[in-house]
XYZ file of C-alpha atoms in Angstrom:
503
model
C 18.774 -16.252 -32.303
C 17.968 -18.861 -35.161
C 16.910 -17.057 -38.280
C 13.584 -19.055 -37.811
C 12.696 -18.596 -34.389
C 13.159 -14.716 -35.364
C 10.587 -15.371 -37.990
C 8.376 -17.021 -35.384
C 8.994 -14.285 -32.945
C 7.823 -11.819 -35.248
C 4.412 -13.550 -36.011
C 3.603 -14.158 -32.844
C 4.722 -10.057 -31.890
C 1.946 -9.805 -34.848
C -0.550 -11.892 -34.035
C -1.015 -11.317 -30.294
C -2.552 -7.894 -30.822
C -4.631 -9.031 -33.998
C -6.016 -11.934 -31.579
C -6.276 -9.581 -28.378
C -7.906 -6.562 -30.559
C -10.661 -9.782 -32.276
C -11.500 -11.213 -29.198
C -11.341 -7.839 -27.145
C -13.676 -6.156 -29.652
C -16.320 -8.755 -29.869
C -16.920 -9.738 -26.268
C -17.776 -5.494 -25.916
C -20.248 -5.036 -28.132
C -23.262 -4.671 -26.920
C -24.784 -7.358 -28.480
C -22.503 -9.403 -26.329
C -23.042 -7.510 -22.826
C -25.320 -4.639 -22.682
C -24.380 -1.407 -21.541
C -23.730 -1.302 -18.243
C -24.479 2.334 -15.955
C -20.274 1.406 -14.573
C -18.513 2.309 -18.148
C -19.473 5.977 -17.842
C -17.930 6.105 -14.293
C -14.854 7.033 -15.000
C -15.375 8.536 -18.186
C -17.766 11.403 -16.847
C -15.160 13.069 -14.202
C -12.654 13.160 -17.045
C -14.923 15.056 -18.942
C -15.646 17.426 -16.235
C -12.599 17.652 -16.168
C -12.093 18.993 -19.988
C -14.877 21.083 -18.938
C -12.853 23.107 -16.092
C -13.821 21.164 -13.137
C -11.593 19.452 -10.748
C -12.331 15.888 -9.619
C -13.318 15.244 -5.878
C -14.310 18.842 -5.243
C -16.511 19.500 -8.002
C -17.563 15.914 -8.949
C -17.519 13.075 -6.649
C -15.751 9.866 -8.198
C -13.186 7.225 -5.944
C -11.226 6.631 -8.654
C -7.843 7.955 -8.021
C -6.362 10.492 -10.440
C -4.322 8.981 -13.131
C -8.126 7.230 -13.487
C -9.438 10.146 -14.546
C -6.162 12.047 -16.002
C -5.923 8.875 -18.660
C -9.866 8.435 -19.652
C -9.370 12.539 -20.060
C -6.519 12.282 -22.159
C -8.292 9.632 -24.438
C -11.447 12.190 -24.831
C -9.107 15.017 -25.988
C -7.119 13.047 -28.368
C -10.398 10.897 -29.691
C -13.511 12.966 -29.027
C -15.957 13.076 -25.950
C -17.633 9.429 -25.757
C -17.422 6.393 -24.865
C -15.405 5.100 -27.901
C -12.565 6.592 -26.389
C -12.513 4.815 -23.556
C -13.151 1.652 -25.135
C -10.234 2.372 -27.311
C -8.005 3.085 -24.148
C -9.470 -0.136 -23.215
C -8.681 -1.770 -26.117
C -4.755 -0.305 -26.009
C -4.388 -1.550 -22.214
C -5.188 -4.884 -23.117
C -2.905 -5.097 -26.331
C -0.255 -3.556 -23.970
C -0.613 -6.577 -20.982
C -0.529 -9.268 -23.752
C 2.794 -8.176 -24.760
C 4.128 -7.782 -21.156
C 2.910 -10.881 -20.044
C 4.556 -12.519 -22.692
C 8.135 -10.610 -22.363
C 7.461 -11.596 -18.287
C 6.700 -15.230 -19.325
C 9.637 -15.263 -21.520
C 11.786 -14.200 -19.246
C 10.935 -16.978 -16.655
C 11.876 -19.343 -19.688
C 8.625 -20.182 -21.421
C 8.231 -21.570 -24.663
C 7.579 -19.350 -27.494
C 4.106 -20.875 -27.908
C 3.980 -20.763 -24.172
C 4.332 -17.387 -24.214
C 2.204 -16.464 -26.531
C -0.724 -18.487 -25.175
C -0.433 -17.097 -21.453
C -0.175 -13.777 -23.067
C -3.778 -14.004 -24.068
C -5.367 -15.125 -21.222
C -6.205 -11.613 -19.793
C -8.058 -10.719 -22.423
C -9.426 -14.047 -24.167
C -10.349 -15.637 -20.764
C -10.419 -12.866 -17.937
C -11.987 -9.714 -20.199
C -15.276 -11.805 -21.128
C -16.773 -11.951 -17.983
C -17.070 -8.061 -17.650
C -16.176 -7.106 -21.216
C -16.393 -3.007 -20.534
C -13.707 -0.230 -19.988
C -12.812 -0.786 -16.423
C -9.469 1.112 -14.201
C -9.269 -2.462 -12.925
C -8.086 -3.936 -16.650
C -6.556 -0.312 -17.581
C -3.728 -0.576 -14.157
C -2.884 -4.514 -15.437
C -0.452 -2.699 -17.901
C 1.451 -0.676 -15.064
C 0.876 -3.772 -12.633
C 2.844 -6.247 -15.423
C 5.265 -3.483 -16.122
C 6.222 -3.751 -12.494
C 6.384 -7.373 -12.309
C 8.626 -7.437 -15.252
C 11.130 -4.749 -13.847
C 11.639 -6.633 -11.073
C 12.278 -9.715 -12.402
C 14.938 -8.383 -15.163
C 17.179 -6.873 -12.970
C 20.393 -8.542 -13.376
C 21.809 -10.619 -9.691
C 25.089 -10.378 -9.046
C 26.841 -14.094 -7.583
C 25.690 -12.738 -3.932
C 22.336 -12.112 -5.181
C 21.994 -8.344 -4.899
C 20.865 -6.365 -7.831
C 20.837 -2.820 -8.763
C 18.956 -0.296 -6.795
C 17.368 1.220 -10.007
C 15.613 -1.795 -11.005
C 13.557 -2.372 -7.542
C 13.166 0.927 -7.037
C 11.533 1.184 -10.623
C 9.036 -1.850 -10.001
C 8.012 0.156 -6.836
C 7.229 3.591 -9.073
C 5.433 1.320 -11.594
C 3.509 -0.286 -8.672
C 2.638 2.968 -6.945
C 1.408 4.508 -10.190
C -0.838 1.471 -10.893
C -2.263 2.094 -7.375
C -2.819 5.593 -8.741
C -5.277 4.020 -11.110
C -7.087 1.598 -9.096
C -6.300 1.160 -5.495
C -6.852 -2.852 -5.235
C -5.160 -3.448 -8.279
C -2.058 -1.231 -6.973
C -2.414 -3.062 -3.023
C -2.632 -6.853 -4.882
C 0.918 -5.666 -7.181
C 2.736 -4.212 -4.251
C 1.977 -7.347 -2.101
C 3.027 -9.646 -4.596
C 6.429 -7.809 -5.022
C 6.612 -7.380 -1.478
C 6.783 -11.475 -0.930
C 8.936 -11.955 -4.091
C 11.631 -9.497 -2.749
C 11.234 -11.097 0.821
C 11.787 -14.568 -0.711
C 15.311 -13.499 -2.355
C 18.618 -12.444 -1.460
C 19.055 -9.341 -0.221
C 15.156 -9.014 1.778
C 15.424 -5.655 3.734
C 17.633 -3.481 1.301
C 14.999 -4.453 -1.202
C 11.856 -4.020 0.552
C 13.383 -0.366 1.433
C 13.668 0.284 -1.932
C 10.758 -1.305 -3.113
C 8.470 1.063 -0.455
C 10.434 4.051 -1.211
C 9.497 3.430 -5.421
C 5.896 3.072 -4.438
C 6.179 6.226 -1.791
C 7.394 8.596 -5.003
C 4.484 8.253 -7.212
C 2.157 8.504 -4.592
C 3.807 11.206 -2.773
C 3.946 13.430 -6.040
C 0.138 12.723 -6.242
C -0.689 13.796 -2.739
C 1.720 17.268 -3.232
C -0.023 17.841 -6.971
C -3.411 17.686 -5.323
C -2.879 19.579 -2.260
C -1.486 22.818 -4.611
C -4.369 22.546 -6.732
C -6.474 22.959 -3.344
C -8.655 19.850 -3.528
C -5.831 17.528 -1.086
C -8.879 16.855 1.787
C -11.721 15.984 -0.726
C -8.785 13.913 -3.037
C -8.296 11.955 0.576
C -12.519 11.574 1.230
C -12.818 10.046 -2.113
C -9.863 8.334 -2.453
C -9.368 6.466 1.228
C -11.956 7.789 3.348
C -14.916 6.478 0.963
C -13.424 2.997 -0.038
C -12.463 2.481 3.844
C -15.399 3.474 5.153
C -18.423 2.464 2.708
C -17.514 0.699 -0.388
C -18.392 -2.487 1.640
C -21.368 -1.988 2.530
C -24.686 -3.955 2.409
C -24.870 -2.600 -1.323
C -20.938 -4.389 -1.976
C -20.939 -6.788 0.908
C -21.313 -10.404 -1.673
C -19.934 -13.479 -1.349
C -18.679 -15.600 -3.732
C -20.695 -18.246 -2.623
C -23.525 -16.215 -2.533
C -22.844 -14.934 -5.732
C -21.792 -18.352 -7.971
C -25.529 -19.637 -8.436
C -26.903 -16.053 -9.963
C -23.651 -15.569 -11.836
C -23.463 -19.338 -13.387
C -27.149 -18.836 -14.147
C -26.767 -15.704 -15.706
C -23.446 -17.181 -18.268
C -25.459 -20.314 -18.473
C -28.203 -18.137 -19.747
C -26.416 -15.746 -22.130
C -23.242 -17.497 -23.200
C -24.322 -21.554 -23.356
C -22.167 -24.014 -22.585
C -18.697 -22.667 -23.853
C -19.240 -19.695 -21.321
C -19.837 -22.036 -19.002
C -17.125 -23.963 -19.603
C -14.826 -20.861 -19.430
C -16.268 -20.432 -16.329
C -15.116 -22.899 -14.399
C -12.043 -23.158 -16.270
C -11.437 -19.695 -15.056
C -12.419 -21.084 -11.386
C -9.580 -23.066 -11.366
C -6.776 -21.063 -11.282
C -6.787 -19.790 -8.113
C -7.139 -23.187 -6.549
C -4.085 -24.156 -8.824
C -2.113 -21.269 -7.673
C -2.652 -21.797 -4.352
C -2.234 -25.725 -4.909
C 1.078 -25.071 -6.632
C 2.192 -22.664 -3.906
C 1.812 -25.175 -1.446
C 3.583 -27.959 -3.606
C 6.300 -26.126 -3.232
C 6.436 -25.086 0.156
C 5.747 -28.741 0.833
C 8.977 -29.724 -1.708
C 11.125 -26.889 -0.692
C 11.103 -25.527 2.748
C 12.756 -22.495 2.087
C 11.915 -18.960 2.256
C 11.815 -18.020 -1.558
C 8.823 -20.954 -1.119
C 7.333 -19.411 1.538
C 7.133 -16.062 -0.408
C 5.795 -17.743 -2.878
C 2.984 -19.220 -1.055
C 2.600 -15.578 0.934
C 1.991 -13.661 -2.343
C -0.329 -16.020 -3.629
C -2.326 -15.770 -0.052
C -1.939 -12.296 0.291
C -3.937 -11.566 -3.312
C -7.103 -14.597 -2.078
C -7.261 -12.171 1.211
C -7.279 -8.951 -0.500
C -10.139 -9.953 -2.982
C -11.584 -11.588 -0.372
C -11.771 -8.371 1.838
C -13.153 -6.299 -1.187
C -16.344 -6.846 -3.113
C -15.712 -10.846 -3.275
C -17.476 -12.208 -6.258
C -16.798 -13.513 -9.569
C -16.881 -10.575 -11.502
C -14.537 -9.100 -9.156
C -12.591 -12.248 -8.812
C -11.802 -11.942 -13.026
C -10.051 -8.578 -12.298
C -8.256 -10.402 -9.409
C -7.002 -13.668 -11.858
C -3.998 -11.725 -13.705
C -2.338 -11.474 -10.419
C -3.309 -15.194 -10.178
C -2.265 -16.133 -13.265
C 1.521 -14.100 -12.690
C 2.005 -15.914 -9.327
C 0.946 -19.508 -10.817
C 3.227 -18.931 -13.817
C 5.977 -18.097 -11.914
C 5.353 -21.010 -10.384
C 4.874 -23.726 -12.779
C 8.108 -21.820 -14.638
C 10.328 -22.347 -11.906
C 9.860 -25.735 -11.572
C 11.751 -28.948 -12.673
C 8.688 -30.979 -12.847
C 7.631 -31.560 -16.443
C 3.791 -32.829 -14.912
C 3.014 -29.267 -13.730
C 4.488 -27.667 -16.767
C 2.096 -30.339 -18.608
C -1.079 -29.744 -16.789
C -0.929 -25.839 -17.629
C -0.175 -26.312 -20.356
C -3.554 -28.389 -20.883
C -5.708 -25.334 -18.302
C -4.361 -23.254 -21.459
C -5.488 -25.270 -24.227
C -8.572 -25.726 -22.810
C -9.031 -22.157 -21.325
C -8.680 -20.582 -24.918
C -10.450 -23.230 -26.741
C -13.173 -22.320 -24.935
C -12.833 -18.757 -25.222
C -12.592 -19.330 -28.975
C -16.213 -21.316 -28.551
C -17.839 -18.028 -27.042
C -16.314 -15.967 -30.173
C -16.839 -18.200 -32.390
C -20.442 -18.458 -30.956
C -20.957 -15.202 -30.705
C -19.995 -14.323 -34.019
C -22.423 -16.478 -35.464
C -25.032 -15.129 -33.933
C -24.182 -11.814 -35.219
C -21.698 -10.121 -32.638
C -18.901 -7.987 -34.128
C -16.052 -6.110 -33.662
C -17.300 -3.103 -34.979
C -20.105 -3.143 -32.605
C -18.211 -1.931 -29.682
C -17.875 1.437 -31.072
C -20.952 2.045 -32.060
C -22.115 2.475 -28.319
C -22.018 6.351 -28.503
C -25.160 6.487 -31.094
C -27.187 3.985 -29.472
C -26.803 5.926 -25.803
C -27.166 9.734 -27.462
C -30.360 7.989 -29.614
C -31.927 6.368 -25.840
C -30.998 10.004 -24.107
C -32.730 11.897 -26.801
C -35.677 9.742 -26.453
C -35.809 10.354 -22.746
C -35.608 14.314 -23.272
C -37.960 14.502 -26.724
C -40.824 13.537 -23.579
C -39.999 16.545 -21.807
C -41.545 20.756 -22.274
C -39.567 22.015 -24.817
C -38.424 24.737 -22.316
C -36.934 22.120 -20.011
C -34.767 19.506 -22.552
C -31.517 21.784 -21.809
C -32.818 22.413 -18.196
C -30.470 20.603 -15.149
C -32.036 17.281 -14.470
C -31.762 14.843 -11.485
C -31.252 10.978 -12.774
C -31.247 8.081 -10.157
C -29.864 5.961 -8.681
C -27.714 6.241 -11.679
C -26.756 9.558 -13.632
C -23.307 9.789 -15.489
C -25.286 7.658 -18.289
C -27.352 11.012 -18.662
C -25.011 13.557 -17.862
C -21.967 12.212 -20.101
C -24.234 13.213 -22.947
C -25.410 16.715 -21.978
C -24.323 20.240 -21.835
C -26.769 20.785 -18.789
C -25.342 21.498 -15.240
C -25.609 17.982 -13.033
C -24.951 17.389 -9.978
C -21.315 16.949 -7.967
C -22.669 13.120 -7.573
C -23.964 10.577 -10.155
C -24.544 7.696 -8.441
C -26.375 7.958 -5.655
C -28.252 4.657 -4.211
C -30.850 4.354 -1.573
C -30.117 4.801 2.155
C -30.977 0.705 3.064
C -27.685 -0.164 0.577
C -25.271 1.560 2.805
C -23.259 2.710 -0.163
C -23.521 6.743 0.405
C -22.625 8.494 3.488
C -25.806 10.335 4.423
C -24.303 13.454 3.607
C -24.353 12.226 -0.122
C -28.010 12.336 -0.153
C -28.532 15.652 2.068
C -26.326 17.252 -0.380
C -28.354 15.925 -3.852
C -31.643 17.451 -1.776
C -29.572 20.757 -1.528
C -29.041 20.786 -4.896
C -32.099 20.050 -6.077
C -34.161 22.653 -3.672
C -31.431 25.308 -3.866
C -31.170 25.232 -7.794
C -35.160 24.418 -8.197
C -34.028 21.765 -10.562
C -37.260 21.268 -13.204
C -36.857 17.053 -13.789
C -35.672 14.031 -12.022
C -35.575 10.907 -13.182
C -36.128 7.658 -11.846
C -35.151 4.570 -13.030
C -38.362 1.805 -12.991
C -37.165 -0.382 -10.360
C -36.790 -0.550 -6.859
C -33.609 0.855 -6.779
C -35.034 4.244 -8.026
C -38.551 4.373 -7.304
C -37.727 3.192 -3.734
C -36.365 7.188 -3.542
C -40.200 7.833 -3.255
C -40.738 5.455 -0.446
C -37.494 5.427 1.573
C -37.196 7.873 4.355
C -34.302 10.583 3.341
C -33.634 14.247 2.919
C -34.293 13.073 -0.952
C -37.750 11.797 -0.134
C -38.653 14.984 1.021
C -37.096 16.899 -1.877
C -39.166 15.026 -4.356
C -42.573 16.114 -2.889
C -41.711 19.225 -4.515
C -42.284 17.003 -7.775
C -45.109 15.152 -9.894
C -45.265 12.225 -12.127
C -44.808 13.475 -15.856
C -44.315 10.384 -18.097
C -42.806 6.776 -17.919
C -40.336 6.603 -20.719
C -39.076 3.064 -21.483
C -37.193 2.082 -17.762
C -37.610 5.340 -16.591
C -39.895 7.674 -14.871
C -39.718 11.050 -15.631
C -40.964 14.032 -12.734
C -41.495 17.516 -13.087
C -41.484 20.277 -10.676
C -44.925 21.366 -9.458
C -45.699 24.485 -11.501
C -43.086 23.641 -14.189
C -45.292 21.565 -16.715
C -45.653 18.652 -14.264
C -49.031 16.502 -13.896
């Protein structure tokens, strides 16, 4: 290597996480996007599980367990709040740039090439739901795997080493262990890409015996710790069975005009324009796929076309809408890269390379934006104060006797609980029975718990979604009888058990 493309290297090895860490820190402020009831999701069974208290039996969450094993592990080393996940955050998105770029390099990009795809996670992706998420935190393990597939070294008959398939399969079973889409969308990718080559069945074997290990090891860790059957009603029963309900079951058709509205609204026209910029990739990798098919009528094209297909119908048979389709346009991005990469047309290489430019011009618009109107970096980690400073509000209404007392928040309580000693319940989010989203047994068992432990306050939020608890026929209707109206505290109602200060 030249002495000055060493000298580039290193800038760019420099200035990717500089970039990454500027535009990852702005777009989560708060300033930028509120706070949203989702970041404390995974964040409050890792802290119940600091406490003593294993996840699934003693609080209900379906994110699997290196979820809640790596937001833990960020509380210990950094403090219990939500800086440390937004530092995790921050790390898992510093981490993809630089594997996207190795991956991108290795397919033969450009150094500048490189360096620009490398960003688009986090400069075009990340804005769009700029909080700590397990869907951006598995893209590290999910480009890991990627990568160790496509450096193991082919011998002239194509075969390669078992170690280096076998690898990518750990790498995509453990980011499956961290969010399940992101770990099905990985594993189908690599399943096409290893179909499409040389050697298809010895590698598929070893590819499903690498995913098998990780997951295996999970399900044998979980059953010795005793909590195997409530691990598999959270973790596959739950998703299966009611994550797609009415509450989940958008479009995203249905959900374009309230989303393009809602950027048009808060971020102006360079969010817009990153919006449909962002839009276009999966028609492009699905264009691209079928270029090639069309060009070369081969089975490596075919894979190629498969994987992209296979990630469309898995986001399609989740939660389909843009928000979810952002988490979903890495995967995109990988498969289109690959794509454009392996080609010998300098047109396609041309036309990404102007999606690029434009994609992170645009991006740099928003920040740029934003920044002017007074959005920082250092405004992501202030969100601890300003949500101990609203919970304190909320519980300087109450009796003194009843501020440390167990309290009830719906439809949405890990925003509460996160910050509080008190006992809560196994359950924080817990949504009326017309969404579909909890098995009925959800809400018979918050009524238990409220009846059983004659819990003093319950809070409502000042919407439909909670105050339709008081109207909505359920075992947690009936519960609340036991209850009156205390005080309305900014979006919040606030009840009291009869004979408990309530009136």
């Amino acid at each position: 290597m030249q002495r000055r493309t060493r000298l580039q290297l290193g800038l760019l090895l420099v200035a990717l996480p500089a970039l990454i860490a500027l535009f990852a820190s702005t777009f989560m402020s708060p300033r930028f996007l509120g706070i949203q009831a989702d970041e404390t999701y995974s964040p409050w069974p890792a802290q119940r599980l600091l406490r003593g208290d294993l996840p699934y039996r003693d609080v209900f969450t379906h994110r699997p367990p290196l979820d809640v094993l790596g937001n833990a592990a960020a509380q210990a080393l950094l403090g219990e709040g939500l800086t440390a996940s937004r530092l995790l955050q921050l790390a898992s998105m510093i981490a993809v740039g630089y594997l996207l770029f190795a991956l991108l390099r290795r397919w033969g990009a450009t150094l500048a090439e490189a360096g620009a795809g490398a960003l688009v996670p986090a400069c075009v992706c990340f804005p769009f739901w700029p909080l700590p998420a397990s869907h951006w935190q598995a893209l590290p393990l999910a480009c890991a795997a990627v990568l160790a597939l496509e450096s193991r070294p082919l011998s002239e008959d194509g075969v390669s080493p078992a170690g280096w398939v076998l690898g990518a399969g750990v790498l995509a079973g453990l980011t499956g262990l961290v969010m399940q889409p992101e770990g099905a969308a990985i594993c189908l990718w690599l399943a096409a890409r290893v179909w499409g080559g040389a050697a298809p069945r010895r590698e598929l074997a070893l590819l499903v015996a690498g995913v098998a290990i990780p997951l295996s090891l999970c399900a044998l860790t979980l059953a010795l710790a005793g909590i195997g059957g409530a691990a598999f009603d959270c973790l596959v029963a739950f998703p299966l069975l009611h994550y797609k309900s009415v509450f989940n079951d958008v479009t995203l058709w249905g959900s374009a005009p309230t989303t393009f509205g809602f950027v048009r609204e808060s971020y102006g026209a360079p969010g817009v324009s990153l919006f449909v910029l962002a839009g276009l990739l999966p028609l492009a990798a699905l264009g691209l796929a079928l270029e090639r098919l069309w060009r070369d009528r081969s089975r490596a094209a075919a894979a190629a076309l498969a994987g992209v297909v296979l990630i469309l119908g898995l986001f399609f048979k989740g939660r389909a809408d843009w928000m979810h389709l952002m988490f979903n346009l890495p995967f995109l991005l990988i498969a289109a890269a690959q794509l454009v990469l392996s080609s010998e047309r300098t047109l396609l290489r041309r036309a990404a390379w102007a999606w690029l430019g434009l994609a992170l011009l645009a991006s740099s618009w928003l920040l740029a934006l934003s920044l002017a109107r007074g959005v920082t970096p250092g405004q992501a980690f202030e969100v601890d104060a300003q949500e101990r400073a609203r919970v304190q509000r909320l519980l300087a209404t109450l009796p003194p006797p009843l501020r440390d007392a167990p309290a009830l928040s719906l439809p949405y309580g890990a925003p509460l609980y996160f910050y509080r000693a008190a006992e809560a319940p196994r359950i924080d989010w817990v949504c009326l029975p017309s969404l579909g989203y909890n098995p009925p047994g959800q809400r018979e068992e918050i009524a238990r718990w409220l009846e059983e432990r004659e819990v003093p306050v319950v809070i409502l939020e000042w919407s439909p979604l909670g105050l339709g608890f008081l109207r909505e026929p359920s075992p947690i209707r009936d519960a609340l009888q036991a209850y009156g109206s205390y005080a309305k505290v900014g979006g919040s109602v606030i009840l009291i058990r009869k004979g408990r200060g309530g009136g």
